[in-house]
Coordinates of C-alpha atoms and ligand atoms in Angstrom, one line a residue:
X219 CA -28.6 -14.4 -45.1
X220 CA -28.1 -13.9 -41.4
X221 CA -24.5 -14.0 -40.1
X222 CA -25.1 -16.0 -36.8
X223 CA -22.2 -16.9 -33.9
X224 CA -20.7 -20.0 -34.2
X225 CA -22.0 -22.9 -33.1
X226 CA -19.3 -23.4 -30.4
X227 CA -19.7 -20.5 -28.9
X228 CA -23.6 -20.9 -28.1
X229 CA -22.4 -24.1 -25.9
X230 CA -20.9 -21.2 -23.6
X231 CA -22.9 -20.3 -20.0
X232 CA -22.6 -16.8 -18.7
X233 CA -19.9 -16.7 -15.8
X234 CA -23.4 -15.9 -13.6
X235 CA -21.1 -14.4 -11.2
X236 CA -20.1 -11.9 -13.2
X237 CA -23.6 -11.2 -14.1
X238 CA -24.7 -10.4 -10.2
X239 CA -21.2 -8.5 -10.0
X240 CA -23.3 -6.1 -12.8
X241 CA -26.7 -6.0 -10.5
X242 CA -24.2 -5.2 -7.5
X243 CA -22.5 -2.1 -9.5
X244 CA -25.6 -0.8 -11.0
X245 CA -27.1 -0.8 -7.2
X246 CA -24.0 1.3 -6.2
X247 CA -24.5 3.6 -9.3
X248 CA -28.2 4.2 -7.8
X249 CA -26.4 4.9 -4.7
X250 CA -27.4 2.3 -2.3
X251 CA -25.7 0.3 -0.5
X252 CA -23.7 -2.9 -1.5
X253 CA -21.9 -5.7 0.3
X254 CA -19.4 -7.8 -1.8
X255 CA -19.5 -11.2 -0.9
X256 CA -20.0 -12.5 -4.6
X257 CA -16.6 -11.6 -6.3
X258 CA -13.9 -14.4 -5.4
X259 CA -11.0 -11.5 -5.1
X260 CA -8.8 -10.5 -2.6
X261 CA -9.9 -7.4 -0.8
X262 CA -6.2 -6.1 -0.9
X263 CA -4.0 -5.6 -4.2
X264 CA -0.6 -6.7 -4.9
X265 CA 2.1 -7.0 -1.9
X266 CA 4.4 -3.4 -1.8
X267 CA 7.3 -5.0 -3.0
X268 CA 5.7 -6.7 -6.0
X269 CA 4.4 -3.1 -6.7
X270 CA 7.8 -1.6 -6.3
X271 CA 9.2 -4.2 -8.4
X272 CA 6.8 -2.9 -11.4
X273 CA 8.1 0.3 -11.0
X274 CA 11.5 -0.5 -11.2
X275 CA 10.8 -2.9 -14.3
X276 CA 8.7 0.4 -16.0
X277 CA 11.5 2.8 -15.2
X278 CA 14.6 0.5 -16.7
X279 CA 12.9 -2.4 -18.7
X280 CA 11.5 -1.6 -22.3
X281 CA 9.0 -4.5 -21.7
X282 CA 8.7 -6.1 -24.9
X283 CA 7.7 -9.5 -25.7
X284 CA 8.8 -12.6 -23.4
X285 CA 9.5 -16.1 -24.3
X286 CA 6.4 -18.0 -25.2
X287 CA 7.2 -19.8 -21.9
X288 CA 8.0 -16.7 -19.3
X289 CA 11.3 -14.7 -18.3
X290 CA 13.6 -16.9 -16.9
X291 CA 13.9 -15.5 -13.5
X292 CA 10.3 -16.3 -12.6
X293 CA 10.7 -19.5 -14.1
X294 CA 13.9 -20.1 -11.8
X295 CA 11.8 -18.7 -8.7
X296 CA 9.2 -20.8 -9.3
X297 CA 10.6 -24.0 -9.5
X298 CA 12.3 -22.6 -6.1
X299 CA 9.1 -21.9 -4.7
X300 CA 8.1 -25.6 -5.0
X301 CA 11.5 -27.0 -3.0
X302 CA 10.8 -24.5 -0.2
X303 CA 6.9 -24.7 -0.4
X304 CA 7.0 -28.5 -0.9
X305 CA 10.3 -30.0 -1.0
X306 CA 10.4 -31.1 -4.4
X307 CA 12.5 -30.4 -7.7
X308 CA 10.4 -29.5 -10.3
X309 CA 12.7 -28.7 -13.5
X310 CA 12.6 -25.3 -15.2
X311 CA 12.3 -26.7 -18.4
X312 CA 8.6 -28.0 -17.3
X313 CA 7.7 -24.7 -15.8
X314 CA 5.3 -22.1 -18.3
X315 CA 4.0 -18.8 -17.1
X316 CA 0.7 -18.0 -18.9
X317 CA -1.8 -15.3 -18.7
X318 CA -3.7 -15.8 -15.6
X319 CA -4.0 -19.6 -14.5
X320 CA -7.4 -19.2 -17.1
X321 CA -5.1 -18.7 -20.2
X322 CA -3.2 -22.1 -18.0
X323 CA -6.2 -24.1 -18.5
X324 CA -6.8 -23.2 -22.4
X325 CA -3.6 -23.9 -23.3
X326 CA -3.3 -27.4 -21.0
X327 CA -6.8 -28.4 -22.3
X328 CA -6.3 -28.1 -26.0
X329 CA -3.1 -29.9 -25.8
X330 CA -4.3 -32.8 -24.0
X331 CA -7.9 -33.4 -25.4
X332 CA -9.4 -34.0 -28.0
X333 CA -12.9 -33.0 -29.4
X334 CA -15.6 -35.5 -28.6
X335 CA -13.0 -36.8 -25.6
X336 CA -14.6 -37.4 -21.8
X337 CA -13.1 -34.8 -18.9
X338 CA -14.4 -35.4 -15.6
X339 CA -14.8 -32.5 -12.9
X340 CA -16.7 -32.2 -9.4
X341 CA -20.0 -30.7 -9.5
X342 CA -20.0 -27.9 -7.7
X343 CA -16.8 -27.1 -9.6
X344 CA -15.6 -23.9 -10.8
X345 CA -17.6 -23.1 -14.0
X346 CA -14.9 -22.0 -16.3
X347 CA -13.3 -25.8 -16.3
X348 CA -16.6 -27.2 -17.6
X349 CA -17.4 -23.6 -19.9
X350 CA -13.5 -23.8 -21.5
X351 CA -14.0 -27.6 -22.0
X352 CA -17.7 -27.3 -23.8
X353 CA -15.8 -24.3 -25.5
X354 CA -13.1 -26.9 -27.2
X355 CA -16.2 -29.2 -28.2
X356 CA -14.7 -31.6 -25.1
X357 CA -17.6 -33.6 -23.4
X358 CA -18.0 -32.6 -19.4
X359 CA -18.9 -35.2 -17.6
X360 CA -20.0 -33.8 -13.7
X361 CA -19.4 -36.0 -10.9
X362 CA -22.0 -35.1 -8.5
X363 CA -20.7 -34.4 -5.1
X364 CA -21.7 -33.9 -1.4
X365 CA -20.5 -33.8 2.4
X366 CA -20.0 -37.5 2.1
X367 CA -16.7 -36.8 -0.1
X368 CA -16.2 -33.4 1.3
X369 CA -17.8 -32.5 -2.2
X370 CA -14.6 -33.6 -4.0
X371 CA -14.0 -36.9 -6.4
X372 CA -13.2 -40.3 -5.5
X373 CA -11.8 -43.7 -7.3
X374 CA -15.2 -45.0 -6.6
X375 CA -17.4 -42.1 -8.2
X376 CA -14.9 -42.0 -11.2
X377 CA -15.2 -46.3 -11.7
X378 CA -19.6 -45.6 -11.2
X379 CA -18.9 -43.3 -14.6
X380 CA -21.2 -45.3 -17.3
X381 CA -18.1 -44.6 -19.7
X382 CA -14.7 -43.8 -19.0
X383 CA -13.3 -40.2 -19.2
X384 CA -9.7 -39.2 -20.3
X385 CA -9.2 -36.4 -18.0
X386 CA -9.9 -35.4 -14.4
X387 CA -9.8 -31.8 -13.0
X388 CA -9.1 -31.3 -9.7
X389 CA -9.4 -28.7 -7.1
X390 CA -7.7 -28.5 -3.6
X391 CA -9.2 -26.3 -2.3
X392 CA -11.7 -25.8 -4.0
X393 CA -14.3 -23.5 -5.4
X394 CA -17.2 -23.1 -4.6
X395 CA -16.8 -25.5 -1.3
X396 CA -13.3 -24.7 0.1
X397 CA -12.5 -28.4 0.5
X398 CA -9.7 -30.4 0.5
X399 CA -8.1 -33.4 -0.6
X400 CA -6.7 -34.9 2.2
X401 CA -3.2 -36.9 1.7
X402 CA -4.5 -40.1 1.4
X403 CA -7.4 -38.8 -1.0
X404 CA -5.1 -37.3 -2.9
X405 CA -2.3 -40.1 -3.6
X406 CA -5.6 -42.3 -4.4
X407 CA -6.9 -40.0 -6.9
X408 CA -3.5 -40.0 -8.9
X409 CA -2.8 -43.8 -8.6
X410 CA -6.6 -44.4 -10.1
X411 CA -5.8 -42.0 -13.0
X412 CA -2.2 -43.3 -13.6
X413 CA -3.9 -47.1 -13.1
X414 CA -6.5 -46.2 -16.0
X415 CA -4.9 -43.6 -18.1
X416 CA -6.4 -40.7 -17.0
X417 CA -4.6 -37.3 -17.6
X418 CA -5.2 -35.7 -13.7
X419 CA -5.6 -31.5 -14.3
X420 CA -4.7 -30.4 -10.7
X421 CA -5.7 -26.8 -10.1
X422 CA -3.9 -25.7 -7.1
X423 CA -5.1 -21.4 -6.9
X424 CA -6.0 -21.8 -3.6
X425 CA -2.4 -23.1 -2.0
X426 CA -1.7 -20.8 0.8
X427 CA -4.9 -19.9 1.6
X428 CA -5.7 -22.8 4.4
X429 CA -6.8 -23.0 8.3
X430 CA -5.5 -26.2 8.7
X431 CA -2.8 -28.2 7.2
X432 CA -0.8 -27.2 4.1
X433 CA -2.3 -28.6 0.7
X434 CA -0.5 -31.4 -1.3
X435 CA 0.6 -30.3 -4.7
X436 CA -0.4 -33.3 -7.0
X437 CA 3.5 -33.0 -8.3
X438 CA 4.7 -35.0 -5.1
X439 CA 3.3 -38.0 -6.1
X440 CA 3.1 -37.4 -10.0
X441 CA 5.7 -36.2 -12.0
X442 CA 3.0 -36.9 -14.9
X443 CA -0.2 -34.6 -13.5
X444 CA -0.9 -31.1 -15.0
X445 CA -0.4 -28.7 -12.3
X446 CA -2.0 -25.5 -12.5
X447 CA -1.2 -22.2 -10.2
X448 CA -2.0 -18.5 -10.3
X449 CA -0.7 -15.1 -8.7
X450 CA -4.2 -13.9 -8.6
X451 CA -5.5 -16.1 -4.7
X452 CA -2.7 -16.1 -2.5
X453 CA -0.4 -13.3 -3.9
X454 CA -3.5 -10.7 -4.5
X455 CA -2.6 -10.3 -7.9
X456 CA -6.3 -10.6 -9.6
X457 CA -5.8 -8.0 -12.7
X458 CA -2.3 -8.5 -12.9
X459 CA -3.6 -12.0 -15.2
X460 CA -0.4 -14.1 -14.7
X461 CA -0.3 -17.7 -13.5
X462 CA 1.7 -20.7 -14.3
X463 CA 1.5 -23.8 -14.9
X464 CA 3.6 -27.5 -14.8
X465 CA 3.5 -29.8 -17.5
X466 CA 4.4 -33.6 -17.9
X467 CA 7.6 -33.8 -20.3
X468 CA 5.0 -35.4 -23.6
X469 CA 2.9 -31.7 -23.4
X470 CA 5.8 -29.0 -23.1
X471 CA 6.5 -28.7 -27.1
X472 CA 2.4 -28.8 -27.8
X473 CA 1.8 -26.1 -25.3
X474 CA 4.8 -24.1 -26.0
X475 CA 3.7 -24.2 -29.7
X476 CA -0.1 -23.1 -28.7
X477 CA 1.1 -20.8 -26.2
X478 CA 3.0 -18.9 -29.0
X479 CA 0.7 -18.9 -31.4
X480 CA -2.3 -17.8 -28.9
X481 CA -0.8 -15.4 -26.7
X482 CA 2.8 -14.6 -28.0
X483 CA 4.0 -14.0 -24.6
X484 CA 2.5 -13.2 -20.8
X485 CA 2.2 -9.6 -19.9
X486 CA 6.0 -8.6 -19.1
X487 CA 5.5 -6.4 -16.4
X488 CA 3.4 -8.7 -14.4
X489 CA 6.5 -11.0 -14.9
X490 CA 8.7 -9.0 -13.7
X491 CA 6.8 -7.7 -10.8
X492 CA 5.4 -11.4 -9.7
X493 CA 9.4 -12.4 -9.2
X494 CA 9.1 -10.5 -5.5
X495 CA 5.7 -11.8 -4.6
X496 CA 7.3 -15.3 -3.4
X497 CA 8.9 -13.4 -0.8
X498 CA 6.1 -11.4 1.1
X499 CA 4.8 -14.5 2.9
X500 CA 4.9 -12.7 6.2
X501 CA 2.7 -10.1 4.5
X502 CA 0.4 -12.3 2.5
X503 CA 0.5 -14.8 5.6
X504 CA -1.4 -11.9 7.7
X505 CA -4.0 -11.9 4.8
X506 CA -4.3 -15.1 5.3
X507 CA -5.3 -14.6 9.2
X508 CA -7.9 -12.1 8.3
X509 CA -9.8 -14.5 6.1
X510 CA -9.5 -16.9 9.1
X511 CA -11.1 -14.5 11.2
X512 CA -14.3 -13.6 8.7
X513 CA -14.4 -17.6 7.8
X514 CA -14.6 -17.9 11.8
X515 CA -17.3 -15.5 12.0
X516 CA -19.4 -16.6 9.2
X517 CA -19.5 -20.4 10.0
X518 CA -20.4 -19.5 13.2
X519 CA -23.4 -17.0 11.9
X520 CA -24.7 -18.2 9.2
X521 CA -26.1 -21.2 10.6
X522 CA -28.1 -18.5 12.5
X523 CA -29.3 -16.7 9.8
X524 CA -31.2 -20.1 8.3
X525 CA -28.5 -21.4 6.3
X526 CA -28.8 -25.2 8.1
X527 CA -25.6 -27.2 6.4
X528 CA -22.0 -25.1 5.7
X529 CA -19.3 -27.1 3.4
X530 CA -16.1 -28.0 5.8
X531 CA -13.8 -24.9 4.8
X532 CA -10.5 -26.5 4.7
X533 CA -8.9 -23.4 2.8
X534 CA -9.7 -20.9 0.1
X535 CA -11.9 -18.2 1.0
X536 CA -15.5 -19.5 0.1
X537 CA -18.5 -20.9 2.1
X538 CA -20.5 -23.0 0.4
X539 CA -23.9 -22.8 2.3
X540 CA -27.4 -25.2 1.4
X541 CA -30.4 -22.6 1.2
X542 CA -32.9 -25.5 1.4
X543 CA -34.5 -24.0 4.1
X544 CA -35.1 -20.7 2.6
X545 CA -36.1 -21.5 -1.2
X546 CA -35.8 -24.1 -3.8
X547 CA -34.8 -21.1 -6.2
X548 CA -30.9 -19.8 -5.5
X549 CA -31.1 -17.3 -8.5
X550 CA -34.3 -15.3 -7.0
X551 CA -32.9 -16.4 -3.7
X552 CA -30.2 -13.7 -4.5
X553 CA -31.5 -11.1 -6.4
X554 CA -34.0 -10.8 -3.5
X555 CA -31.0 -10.6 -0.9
X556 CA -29.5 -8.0 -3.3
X557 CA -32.8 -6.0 -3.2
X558 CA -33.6 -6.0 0.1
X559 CA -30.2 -6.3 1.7
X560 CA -27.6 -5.0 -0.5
X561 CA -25.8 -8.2 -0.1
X562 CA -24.3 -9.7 -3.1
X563 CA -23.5 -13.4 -3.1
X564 CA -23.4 -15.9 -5.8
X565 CA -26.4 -18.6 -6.5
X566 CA -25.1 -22.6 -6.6
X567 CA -26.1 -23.2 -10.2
X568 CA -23.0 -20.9 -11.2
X569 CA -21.0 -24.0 -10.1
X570 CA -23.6 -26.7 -10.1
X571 CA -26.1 -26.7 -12.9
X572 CA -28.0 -29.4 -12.1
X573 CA -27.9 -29.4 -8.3
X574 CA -26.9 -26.0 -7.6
X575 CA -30.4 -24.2 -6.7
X576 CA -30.1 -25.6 -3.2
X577 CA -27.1 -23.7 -2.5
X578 CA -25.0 -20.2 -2.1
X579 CA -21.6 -19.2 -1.8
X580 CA -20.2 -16.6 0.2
X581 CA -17.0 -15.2 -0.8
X582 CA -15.1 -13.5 2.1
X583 CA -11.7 -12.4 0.5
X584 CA -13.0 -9.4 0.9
X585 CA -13.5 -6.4 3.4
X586 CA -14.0 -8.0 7.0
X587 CA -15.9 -5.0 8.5
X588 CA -18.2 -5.5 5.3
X589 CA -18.4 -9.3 6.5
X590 CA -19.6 -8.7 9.9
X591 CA -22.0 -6.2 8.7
X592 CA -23.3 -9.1 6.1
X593 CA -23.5 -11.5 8.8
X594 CA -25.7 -8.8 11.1
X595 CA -27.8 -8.1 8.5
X596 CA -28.6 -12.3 7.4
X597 CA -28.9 -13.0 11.0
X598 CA -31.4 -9.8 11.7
X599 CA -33.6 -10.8 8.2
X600 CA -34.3 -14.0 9.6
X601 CA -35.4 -12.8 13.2
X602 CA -32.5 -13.9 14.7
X603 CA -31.7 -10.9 16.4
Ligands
PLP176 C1 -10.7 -22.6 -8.9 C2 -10.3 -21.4 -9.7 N1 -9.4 -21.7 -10.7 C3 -9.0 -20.7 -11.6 C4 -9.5 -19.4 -11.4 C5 -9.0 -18.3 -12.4 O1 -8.1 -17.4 -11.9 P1 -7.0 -16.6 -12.7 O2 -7.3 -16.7 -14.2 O3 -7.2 -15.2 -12.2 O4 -5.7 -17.2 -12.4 C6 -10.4 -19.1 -10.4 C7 -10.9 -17.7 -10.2 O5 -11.8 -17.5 -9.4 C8 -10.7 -20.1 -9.5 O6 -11.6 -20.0 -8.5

């Protein structure tokens, strides 16, 4: 008899980005040269005085378990962040810290659906929503998207569904396409989903990291949306797997219950360190800047370099760029790039399976030098130069 994996587990699709992060290392191990512009991290780690704070919680704290739900001084600075950030009152009470905003969307998914329920997302979307979803045995339904929605959902692709879903997931910005929800998009969103009972899962990583205005949490005109945050975008705080997330008074005892079951607590020091990352905004608003600069530079190269039609990049630190007129395959597309370039970027179908051989993304969190070198090189491959 052969012992096989389960059944739920084969629905899982590799994270392919990780997979060309592997092709990208084992160039570097031959000693080549390699250009990261795939990985969707910050080139800079954690602020100094969230680092300092770690040391100071390693040298007097004997960092043992938390509650399920965080400490409560991050809890408290939190729910402070969102009256300064957004001038609300968000109560402690509804306020969970979890292991990276990933361990967030487990533990808000399994409390809200059901097997066999429907969960809309945008395609492209980030590929974990619709990986964790199949994962859970939940049914994905992708709403294909484009520049005429600024490749983000609408009341009027969600009512052209051929059956109604029970969740939405949202992201403002997003990934791969760094758009926004405006205002007036978002506010419609949540009144469709509040109008039709749909549970609205708003991933907001990407807050802070805009080049134009500030993003709308979905809590200023929802008390009853999922909100879902991370340290790991904004703060820089990738490995240090903490995020949080916001719940709507009817899931708080469900996740706390899953939450201690699954994961016991968040890591402790992480806690204790992420208290002082809500007050490096000068240093993390410089980061910021820099991004603005390399997104500058690659909007106004790529188009040079053959890459015809660039998703508006409201905020987050992504290009999303159409390859059609350079192949119909984004896969080889890339692994050629890699070979003959040493330039690492992601294919579409990581974030679009369907639709997603049409298009790149770019990631430019990271070094800017390495950017402008990138850009030289895309420009001079296509005879531009
Ligand atoms: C849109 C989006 N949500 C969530 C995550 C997961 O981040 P983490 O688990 O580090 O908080 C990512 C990471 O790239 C992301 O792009």
């Amino acid at each position: 008899m052969t012992l096989g994996p389960s059944r739920r587990s084969e629905r899982i699709a590799p994270f392919i980005v990780m997979d060309v992060l592997r092709a990208a290392n084992e160039r570097a191990a031959e000693g080549k040269d390699v250009l990261h512009l795939e990985v969707g991290q910050p080139g800079l780690g954690a602020p100094g005085a969230v680092v300092e704070a770690a040391r100071a919680a390693m040298a007097s704290d004997k960092l043992g378990y938390t509650e399920a739900f965080g400490v409560p001084a991050l809890r408290a600075r939190i729910a402070r962040h969102y009256r300064d950030a957004y001038g609300i009152a968000v109560p402690v009470e509804r306020i969970v810290v979890t292991t990276g905003s990933s361990g967030a969307f487990l533990l808000a998914f399994l409390a809200a659906f059901d097997e066999g329920d429907r969960v809309a997302m945008a395609a492209p979307g980030y590929p974990a929503y619709r990986n964790i979803l199949a994962a859970l045995g939940v049914e994905v339904v992708e709403i294909p998207t484009g520049a005429a929605t600024r490749y983000q959902p609408t009341p009027a692709l969600l009512d052209a569904l051929e059956k109604p879903v029970k969740g939405l997931v949202v992201a403002s910005p997003s990934n791969p396409s760094g758009t926004m929800l405006g205002e007036a998009e978002l506010r419609a969103l949540i009144g469709h989903c509040r109008a039709r009972g749909i549970r609205l899962v708003s991933d907001e990583i990407y807050h802070g990291i805009v080049y134009g205005p500030r993003a709308h949490s979905s809590l200023e005109f929802d008390a009853g949306s999922i909100v879902i945050n991370s340290f790991s975008k904004y703060f820089c705080m990738t490995g240090w797997r903490l995020g949080w997330m916001v719940l709507p008074d009817d899931l708080v005892r469900p996740v706390e219950r899953l939450s201690q079951n699954f994961f016991i607590s968040p890591p402790t020091l992480s806690q204790h360190a992420a208290v002082a990352a809500f007050d490096c905004k000068g240093e993390l608003d410089a980061r910021v800047r820099a991004y603005a600069d390399s997104r500058a530079l690659l909007t106004a190269e790529l188009p040079k370099a053959g890459f015809a039609e660039l998703a508006p990049v409201d905020g987050a630190f992504y290009v999303y760029a159409d390859i059609g007129a350079l192949s119909n395959d984004a896969g080889r597309y890339c692994r050629e790039l890699l070979a003959d370039t040493g330039i690492a970027i992601t294919p579409g179908t990581d974030f679009d399976p369907a639709g997603g051989n049409r298009h790149v993304r770019f990631s430019f969190a990271g070094d800017p030098a390495e950017i402008a070198e990138a850009a030289r090189r895309l420009v001079a491959r296509r005879g531009g130069r």
